Amino acid sequence: MSKGFKKLLLAVAGIMLVLVAAGCSNNSTVATTKGGKITKDEFYNEMKKSQAGKSTLQTMIITKVLEDQYGSKVSDKQVNQQYNKYKDQYGSSFSSILQQNGLTASGLKKNIRTNLLTEAALKANKQVTNSDLKTQWKSYQPKVTVQHILVAKEDDAKDIINQLNNGAKFDDLAKKSSTDSSTKNNGGKLPAFDNTDSSLPSAFKQAAFKLKNGEITQTPVKTDTGYDVIKMVKNPGKGKMSDHTAELKNQVYAKWMQDSTVMQSVLSKVLKRGDISIKDNDLKDVLAGYLSSSNSSSSAK
């Protein structure tokens, strides 16, 4: 499962439980047993004592505030496009992956929308500076396309390199020798990747980025899965930083989205504009991690 998908798997079921508990009368019964009944009031009181319950309320408040301030910036079209990407990526396994994570299609779309709202909040509250661009440029690499042959032994990889240097065709050797069953019949060709790719080992990427079009690694590249021989199919080169400003900005924002310190600062600004009033005194400090001590009371503006 990709990391991007995992980030979207929020506790939807937990959110719904709190919504139900908070929205019903205290005398309603959740369950009955021989030992007595459990009311929604009892259930709510237990939920709010737990860390899971507090985290769920925190998520609900943040989502409401994000929707109020940035809802107009996220369209159904954007949500559906991202949803369809996941659906296409996992194909016939998509439904089972949703089930394994306690999600429905609508639940996943809700999580995607929350993620897009958070991204909109980040871009509205923190601007990328020229210094940020220069820092990102140091590790930047535009998308490249390569072929590879994966084998278990270093000597086998060296032998393949010798054969290639003596005129053997990469496609033929990939089909004959590669242990990567997903690419060997396509000449070992991998999907295009750049410096932000998290699916490939860093050693593999570093070796690949050094190659010019048509070049082959002359030393086997060791990874956790074995030894790779890599051929560069298309490397556009870095060129000038000014030619890649938009992509560099996207990479900076993507990095910030994974930085808890940055996102806590951003969400703090968003929440302080949210006119939040928490009515239950037992939960008044649920946003203390985002708001200053002077504001982490029953209301925050």
Short mmCIF file of C-alpha atoms in Angstrom, two decimals, residues 6 16 36 43 47 63 91 161 182 196 219 276 287:
data_model
loop_
_atom_site.label_atom_id
_atom_site.label_comp_id
_atom_site.label_asym_id
_atom_site.label_seq_id
_atom_site.Cartn_x
_atom_site.Cartn_y
_atom_site.Cartn_z
CA LYS A 6 -2.10 5.29 4.30
CA MET A 16 -19.24 8.60 13.57
CA GLY A 36 -28.13 -3.76 32.69
CA PHE A 43 -21.17 5.87 26.33
CA MET A 47 -15.60 8.17 25.08
CA THR A 63 -12.31 19.53 9.80
CA GLY A 91 -7.47 -2.20 -9.46
CA ILE A 161 27.06 -5.59 -17.26
CA SER A 182 6.49 -7.06 -12.68
CA THR A 196 10.56 12.64 -3.98
CA THR A 219 28.91 -1.24 -10.92
CA ILE A 276 -14.47 27.80 18.61
CA LEU A 287 -7.08 21.88 21.38
#
